[in-house]
Coordinates of C-alpha atoms in Angstrom, one line a residue:
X1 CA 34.5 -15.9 -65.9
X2 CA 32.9 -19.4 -66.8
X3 CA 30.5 -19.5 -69.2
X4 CA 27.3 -19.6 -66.9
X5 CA 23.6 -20.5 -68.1
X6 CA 21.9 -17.9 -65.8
X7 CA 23.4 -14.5 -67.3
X8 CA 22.1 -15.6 -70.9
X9 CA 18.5 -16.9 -69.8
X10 CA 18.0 -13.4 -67.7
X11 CA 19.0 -11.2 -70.9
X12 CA 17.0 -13.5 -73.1
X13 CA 13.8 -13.0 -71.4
X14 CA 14.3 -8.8 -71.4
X15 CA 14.2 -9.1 -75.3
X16 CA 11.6 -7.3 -77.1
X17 CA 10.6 -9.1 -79.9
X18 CA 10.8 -13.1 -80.9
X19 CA 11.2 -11.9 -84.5
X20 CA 13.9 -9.9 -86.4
X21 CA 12.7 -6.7 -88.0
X22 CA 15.5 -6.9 -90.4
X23 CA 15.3 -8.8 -93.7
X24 CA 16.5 -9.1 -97.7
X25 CA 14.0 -8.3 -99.8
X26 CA 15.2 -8.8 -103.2
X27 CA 18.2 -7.1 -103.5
X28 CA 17.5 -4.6 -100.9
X29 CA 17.0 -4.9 -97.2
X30 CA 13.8 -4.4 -94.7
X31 CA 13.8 -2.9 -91.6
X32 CA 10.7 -2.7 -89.7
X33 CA 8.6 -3.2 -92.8
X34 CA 10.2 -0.6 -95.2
X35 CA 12.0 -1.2 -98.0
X36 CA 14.8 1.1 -99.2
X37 CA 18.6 1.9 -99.3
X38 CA 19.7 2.6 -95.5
X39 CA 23.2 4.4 -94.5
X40 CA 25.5 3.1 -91.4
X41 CA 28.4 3.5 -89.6
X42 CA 30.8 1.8 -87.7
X43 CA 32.1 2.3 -83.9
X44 CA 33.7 -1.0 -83.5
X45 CA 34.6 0.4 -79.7
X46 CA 31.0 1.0 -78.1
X47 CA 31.2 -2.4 -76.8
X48 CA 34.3 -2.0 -74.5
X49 CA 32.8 1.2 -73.0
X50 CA 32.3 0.6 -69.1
X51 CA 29.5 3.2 -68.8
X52 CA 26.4 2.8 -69.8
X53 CA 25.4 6.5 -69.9
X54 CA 28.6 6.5 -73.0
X55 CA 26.7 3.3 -74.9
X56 CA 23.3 5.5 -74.8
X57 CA 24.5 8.6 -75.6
X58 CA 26.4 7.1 -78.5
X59 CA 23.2 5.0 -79.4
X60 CA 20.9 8.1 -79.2
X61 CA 23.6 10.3 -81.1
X62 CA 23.6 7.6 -84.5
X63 CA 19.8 7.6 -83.8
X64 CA 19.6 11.2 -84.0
X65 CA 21.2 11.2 -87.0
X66 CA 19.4 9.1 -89.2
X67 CA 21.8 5.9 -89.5
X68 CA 19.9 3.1 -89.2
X69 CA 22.6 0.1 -89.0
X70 CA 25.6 0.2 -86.4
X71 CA 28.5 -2.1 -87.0
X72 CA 29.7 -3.0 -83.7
X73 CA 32.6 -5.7 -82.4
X74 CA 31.5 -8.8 -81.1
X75 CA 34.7 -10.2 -80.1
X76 CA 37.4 -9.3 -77.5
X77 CA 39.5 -11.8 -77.3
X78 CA 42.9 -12.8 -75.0
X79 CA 45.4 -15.4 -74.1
X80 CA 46.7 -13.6 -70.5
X81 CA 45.4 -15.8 -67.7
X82 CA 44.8 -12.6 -65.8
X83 CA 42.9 -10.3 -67.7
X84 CA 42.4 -6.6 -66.9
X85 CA 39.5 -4.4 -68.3
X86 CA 37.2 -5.4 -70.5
X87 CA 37.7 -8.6 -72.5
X88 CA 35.0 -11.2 -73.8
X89 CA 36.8 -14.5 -74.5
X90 CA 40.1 -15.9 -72.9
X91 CA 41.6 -18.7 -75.0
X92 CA 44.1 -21.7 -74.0
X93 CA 44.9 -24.8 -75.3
X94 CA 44.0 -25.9 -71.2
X95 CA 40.5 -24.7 -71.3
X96 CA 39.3 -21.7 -72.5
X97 CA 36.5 -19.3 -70.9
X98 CA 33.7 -17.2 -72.1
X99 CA 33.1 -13.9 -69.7
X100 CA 30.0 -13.5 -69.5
X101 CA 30.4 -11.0 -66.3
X102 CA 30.3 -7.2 -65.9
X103 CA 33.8 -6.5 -67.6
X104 CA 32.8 -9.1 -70.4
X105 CA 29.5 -9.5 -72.7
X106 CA 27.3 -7.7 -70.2
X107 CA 29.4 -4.9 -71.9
X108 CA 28.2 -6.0 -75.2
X109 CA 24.4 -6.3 -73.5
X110 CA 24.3 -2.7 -72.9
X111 CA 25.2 -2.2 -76.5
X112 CA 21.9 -4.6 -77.7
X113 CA 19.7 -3.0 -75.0
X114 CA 20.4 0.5 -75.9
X115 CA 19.7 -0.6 -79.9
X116 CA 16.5 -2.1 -79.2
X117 CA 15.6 1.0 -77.0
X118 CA 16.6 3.1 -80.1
X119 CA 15.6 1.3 -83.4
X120 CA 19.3 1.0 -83.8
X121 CA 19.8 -2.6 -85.7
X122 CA 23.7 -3.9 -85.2
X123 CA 25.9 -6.0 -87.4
X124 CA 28.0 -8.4 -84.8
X125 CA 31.3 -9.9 -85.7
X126 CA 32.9 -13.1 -84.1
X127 CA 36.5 -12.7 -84.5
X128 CA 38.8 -10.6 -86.3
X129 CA 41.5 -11.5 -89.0
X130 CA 43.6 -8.7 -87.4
X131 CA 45.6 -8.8 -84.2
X132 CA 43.4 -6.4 -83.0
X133 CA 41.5 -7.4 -79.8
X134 CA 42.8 -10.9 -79.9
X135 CA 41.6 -11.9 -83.7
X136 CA 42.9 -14.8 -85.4
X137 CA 46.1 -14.5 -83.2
X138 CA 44.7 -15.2 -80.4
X139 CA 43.4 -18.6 -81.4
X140 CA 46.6 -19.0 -82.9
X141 CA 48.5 -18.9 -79.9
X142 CA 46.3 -20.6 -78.5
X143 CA 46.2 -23.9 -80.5
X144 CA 49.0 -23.6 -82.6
X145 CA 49.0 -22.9 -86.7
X146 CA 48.8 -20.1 -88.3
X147 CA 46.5 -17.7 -89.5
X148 CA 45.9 -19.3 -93.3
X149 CA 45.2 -22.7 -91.1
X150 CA 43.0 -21.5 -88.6
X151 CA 40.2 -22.1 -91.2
X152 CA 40.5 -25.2 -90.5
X153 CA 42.5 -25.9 -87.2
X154 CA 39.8 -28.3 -85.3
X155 CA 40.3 -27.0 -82.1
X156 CA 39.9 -23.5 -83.2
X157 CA 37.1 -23.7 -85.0
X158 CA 35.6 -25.6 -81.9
X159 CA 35.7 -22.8 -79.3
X160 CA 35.1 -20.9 -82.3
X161 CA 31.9 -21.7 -82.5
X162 CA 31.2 -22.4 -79.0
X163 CA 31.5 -18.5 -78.6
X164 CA 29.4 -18.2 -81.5
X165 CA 26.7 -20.5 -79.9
X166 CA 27.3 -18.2 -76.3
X167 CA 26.5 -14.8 -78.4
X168 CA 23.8 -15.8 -80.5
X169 CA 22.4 -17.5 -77.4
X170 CA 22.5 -14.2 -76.1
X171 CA 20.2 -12.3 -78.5
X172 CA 18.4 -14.6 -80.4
X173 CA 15.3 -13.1 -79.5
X174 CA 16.1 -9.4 -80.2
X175 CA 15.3 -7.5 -82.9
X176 CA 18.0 -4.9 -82.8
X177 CA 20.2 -7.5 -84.7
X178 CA 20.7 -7.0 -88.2
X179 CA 23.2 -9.2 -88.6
X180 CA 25.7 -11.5 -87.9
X181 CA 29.0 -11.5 -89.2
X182 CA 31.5 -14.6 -89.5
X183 CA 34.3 -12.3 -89.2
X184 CA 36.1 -9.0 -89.8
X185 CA 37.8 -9.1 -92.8
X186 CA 39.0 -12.6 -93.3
X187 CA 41.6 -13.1 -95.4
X188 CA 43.5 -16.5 -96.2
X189 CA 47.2 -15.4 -98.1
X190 CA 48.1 -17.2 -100.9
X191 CA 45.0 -19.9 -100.1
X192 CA 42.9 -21.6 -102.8
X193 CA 39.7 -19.6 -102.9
X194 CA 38.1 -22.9 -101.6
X195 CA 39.2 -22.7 -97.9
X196 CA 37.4 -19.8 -97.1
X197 CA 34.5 -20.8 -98.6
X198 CA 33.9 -24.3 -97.3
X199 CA 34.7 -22.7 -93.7
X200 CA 32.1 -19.6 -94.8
X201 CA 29.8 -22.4 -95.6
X202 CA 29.7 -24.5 -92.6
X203 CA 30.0 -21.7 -90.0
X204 CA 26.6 -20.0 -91.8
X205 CA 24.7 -23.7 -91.8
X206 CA 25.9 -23.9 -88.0
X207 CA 24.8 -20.0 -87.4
X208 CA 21.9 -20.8 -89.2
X209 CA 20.8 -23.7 -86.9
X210 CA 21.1 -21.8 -84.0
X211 CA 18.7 -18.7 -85.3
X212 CA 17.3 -19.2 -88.4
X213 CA 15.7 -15.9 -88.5
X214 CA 18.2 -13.4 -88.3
X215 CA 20.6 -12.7 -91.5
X216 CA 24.2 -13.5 -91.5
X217 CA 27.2 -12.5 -93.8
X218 CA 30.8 -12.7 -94.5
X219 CA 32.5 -9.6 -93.3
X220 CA 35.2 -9.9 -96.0
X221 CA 36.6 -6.8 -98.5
X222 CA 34.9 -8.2 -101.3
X223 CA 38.2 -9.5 -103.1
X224 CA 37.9 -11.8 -105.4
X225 CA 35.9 -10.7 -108.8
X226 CA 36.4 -9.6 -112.6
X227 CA 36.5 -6.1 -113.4
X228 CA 40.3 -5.0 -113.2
X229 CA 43.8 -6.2 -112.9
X230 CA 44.9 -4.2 -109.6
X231 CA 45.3 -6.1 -106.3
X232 CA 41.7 -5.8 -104.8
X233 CA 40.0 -7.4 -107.7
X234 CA 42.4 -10.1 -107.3
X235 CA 42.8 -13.8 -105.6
X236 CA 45.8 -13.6 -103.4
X237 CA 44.2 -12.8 -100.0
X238 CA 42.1 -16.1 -100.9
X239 CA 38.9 -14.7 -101.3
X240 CA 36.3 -15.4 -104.3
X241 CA 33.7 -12.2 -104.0
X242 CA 31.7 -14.1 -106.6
X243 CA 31.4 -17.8 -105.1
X244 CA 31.0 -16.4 -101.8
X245 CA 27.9 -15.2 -102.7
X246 CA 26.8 -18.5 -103.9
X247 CA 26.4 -19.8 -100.4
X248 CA 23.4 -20.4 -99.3
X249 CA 23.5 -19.2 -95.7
X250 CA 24.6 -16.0 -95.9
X251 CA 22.3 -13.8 -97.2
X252 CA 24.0 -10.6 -98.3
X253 CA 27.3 -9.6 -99.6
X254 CA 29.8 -7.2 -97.7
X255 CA 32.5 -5.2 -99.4
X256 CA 35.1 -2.6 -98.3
X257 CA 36.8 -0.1 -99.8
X258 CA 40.7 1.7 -98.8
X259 CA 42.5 2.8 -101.6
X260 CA 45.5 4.6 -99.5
X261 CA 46.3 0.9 -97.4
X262 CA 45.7 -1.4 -101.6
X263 CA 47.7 0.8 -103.5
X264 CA 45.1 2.5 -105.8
X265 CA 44.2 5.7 -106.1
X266 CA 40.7 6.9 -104.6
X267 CA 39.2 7.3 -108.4
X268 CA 38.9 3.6 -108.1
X269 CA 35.6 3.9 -105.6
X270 CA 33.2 4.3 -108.8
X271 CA 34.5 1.3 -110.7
X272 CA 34.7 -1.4 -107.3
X273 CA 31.2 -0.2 -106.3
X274 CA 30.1 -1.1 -109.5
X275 CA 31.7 -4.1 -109.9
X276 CA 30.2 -5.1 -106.4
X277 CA 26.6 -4.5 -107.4
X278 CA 26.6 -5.7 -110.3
X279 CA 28.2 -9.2 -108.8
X280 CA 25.2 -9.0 -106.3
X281 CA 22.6 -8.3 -108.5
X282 CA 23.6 -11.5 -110.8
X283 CA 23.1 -13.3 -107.7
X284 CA 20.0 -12.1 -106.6
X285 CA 21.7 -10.6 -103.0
X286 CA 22.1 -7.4 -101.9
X287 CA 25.3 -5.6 -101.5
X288 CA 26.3 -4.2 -98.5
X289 CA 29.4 -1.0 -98.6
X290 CA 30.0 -2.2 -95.3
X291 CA 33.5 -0.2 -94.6
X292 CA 35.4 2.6 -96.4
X293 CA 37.6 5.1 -95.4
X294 CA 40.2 8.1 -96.2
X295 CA 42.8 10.3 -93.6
X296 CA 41.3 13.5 -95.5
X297 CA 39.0 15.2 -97.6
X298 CA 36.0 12.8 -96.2
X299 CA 33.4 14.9 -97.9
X300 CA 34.9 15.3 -101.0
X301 CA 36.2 11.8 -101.5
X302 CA 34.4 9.5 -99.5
X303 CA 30.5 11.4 -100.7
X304 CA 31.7 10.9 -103.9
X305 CA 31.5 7.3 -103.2
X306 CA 28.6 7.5 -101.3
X307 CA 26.7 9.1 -104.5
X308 CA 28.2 5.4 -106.4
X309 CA 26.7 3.8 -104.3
X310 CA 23.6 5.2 -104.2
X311 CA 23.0 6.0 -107.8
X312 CA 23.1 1.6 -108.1
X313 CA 20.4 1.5 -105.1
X314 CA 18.4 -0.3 -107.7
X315 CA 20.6 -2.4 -109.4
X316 CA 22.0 -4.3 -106.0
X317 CA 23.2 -1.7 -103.6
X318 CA 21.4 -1.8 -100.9
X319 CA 23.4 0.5 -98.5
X320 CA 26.8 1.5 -96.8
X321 CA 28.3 2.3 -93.4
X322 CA 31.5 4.6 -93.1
X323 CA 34.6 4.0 -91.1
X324 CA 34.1 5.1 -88.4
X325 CA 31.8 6.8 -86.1
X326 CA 33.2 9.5 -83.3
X327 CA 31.7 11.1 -80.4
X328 CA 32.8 13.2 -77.5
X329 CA 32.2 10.3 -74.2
X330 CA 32.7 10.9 -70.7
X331 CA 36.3 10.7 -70.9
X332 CA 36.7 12.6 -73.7
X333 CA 36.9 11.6 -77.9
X334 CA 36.0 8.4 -78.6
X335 CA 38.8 6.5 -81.2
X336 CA 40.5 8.7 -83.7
X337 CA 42.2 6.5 -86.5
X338 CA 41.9 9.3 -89.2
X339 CA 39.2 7.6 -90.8
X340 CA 37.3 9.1 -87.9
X341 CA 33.9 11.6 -88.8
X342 CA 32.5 13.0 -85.2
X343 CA 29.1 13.4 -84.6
X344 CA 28.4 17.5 -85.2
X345 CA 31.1 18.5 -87.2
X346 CA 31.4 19.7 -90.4
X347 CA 32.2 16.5 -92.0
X348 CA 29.1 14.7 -90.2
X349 CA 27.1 17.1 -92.5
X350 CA 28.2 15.9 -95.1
X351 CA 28.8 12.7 -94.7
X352 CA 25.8 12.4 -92.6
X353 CA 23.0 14.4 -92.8
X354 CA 23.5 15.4 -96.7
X355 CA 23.9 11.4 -97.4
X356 CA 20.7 10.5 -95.0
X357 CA 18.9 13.6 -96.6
X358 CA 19.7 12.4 -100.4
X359 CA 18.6 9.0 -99.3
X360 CA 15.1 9.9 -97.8
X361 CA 14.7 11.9 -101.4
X362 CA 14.5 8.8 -103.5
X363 CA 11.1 7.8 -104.7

C-alpha cells in the first residue's frame, strides 16, 4: 500500500502525550522523571505479530517484569512486487511504497499503543545491516551498490529517509518512544571510519528536525576504541566508537557484546564494558548495553556481565537490554535463536528478576 496521509493523522491524534518521558540526564537516562540505571530487552519480532492479544500479552509480560525499555524492529523491508504477510516497506528502483495498512505499520501501531498503555518505552530501528527482513540488501537490490556504498548511494538514502520521515510521522507525539535508532548494527567493511560518521551525522540532524524531543542513537556494536588488540576494539567494520559519540544529534552511545560470533572468549565482557563506559563518560553521554548474548549458561555468563555493567552505573553506564526476549504467544514460542531467555523460567530469574531486584537496591 501507498503511503496515505490519513492512517498517520488518525494514529497521531490517539497519542497520549506531546512530550517524551524519556531523556539523558548526565550520563544516565530519565524516564518519567526518575533518574537511575534501567534494564531491557529485546523482541525484535513483536512487530510482525498479527494479533493484537500476542503484542499485549508480550507488552504486559516485560511490564510485569520490571524492564522498562523494549527494543523492537522498525523495519520490514522487501523487493517482491507481491508481498505476503507482514512487511512495512517495498523497495524498487520504479517507485517504492510504504504500507501503511493492516499487514504493514498498523502492525507496528499495536506495538506503540500497547507501550503507551503499559509504561513500556521502545527503541525503533530503520533498517538493518543484515539481510534479515530486507536490511541493507534490500536497498541494494533495489538501487544498485553494495552494502559499504549504501551510506552514501543517493537514491537509497532518499527513500531512506522518506520511511524515516513516514515512522517518526507516526509517533511523534507519543511518549512510549525512547528512542530512535539509525540502524541495526551498521557496519561499513574495510571503510574509513569517516563514512559512517558523516552519514550518522546527517541522518541524526534530519531525525532531529523532524522531532526534536525524542533521543536518537546509532545502533552500532560499539567497534571502534582503545583498550585491546582483538577484533571488536578494532577499525575494520568501519566504525569509530569514540568519534561517534562526538556527534551532536545522537544523544547516547549503544554497544553490543558476542564473544562466541568475534572470536573472544566470554571473560572479555568485563574489560569491553569498561572500555565502553569509560569512552561515554569522557564524553559526557551515557552508555547504553544495548545487545548481548550466549547459547548457554545465560545466568552464569551473561549476569556476570550484567553485574559490569552495573557496578559502572555511575561512571557512564546507564543500562542494558539482553538478546532476546521469549514468550509462549498464541501459536506457540515466540523466536528461539539460542540467545533466547523466556518469560517464567529459570533463567528469567536470573536474568530478570535478580538483575531488576539488584537494580531497584542501589541508593
Amino acid at each position: 500500500m501507498k503511503l496515505k496521509l490519513l492512517p498517520t493523522l488518525t494514529f497521531l491524534l490517539a497519542g497520549v502525550s506531546a512530550a517524551p518521558t524519556s531523556t539523558v540526564n548526565g550520563t544516565r537516562f530519565s524516564i518519567d522523571g526518575l533518574t537511575k540505571y534501567y534494564a531491557g530487552t529485546n523482541a525484535y519480532w513483536i512487530g510482525f505479530l498479527t494479533s493484537d492479544a500476542d503484542v499485549n500479552l508480550v507488552m504486559d509480560n516485560v511490564n510485569r517484569s520490571g524492564l522498562k525499555i523494549l527494543r523492537v524492529w522498525g523495519f520490514n523491508d522487501v523487493n517482491n512486487n507481491n508481498p505476503s504477510g507482514v512487511y512495512f516497506q517495498r523497495l524498487s528502483s520504479s517507485g517504492s511504497t510504504i504500507n501503511t495498512g493492516a499487514n504493514g505499520l498498523q502492525r507496528l501501531d499495536a506495538v506503540v499503543k500497547a507501550a503507551e498503555r503499559t509504561g513500556v518505552k521502545l527503541i525503533i530501528p530503520f533498517v538493518n545491516h543484515w539481510d534479515d527482513y530486507g536490511g541493507f540488501k534490500a536497498y541494494v537490490t533495489a538501487f544498485g551498490g553494495s552494502k559499504e556504498t549504501w551510506f552514501t548511494n543517493a537514491k537509497a538514502q532518499e527513500q531512506y529517509k522518506k520511511y524515516i520521515a513516514a515512522v517518526v510521522g507516526r509517533y511523534v507525539k507519543s511518549d512510549a518512544i525512547f528512542a530512535w535508532e539509525l540502524a541495526n548494527e551498521p557496519r561499513c567493511k574495510g571503510c574509513n571510519t569517516d563514512i559512517i560518521f558523516k552519514w550518522a551525522s546527517e541522518t541524526s540532524a534530519y531525525i532531529r528536525s523532524l522531532d526534536p524531543s525524542h533521543m536518537i542513537t546509532l545502533g552500532d556494536e560499539g567497534f571502534g576504541l582503545p583498550g585491546d588488540s582483538t577484533y571488536p576494539y578494532g577499525y575494520s567494520e568501519g566504525v569509530d566508537f569514540v568519534k561517534n559519540l562526538k556527534i551532536k544529534n545522537l544523544d547516547f552511545g549503544t554497544f553490543h557484546m558476542y564473544p562466541g560470533s568475534w572470536g573472544v572468549p566470554n571473560s572479555f565482557g568485563p574489560g569491553w564494558i569498561k572500555a565502553h563506559a569509560n569512552a561515554c563518560k569522557a564524553a559526557g553521554k551515557p552508555c547504553f548495553f544495548e545487545e548481548y548474548g550466549t547459547p548457554s549458561n545465560h545466568c552464569q555468563i551473561q549476569g556476570s556481565w550484567q553485574k559490569a555493567s552495573l557496578d559502572l552505573y555511575m561512571e557512564g553506564m546507564a543500562g542494558d537490554a539482553f538478546w532476546q526476549w521469549g514468550d509462549r504467544l498464541s501459536s506457540g514460542q515466540s523466536p528461539n535463536d539460542g540467545n533466547t531467555v523466556y518469560y517464567g523460567s529459570a533463567d528469567a530469574k536470573c536474568m530478570i528478576k535478580d538483575h531488576v531486584a539488584a537494580i531497584n537496591a542501589l541508593p
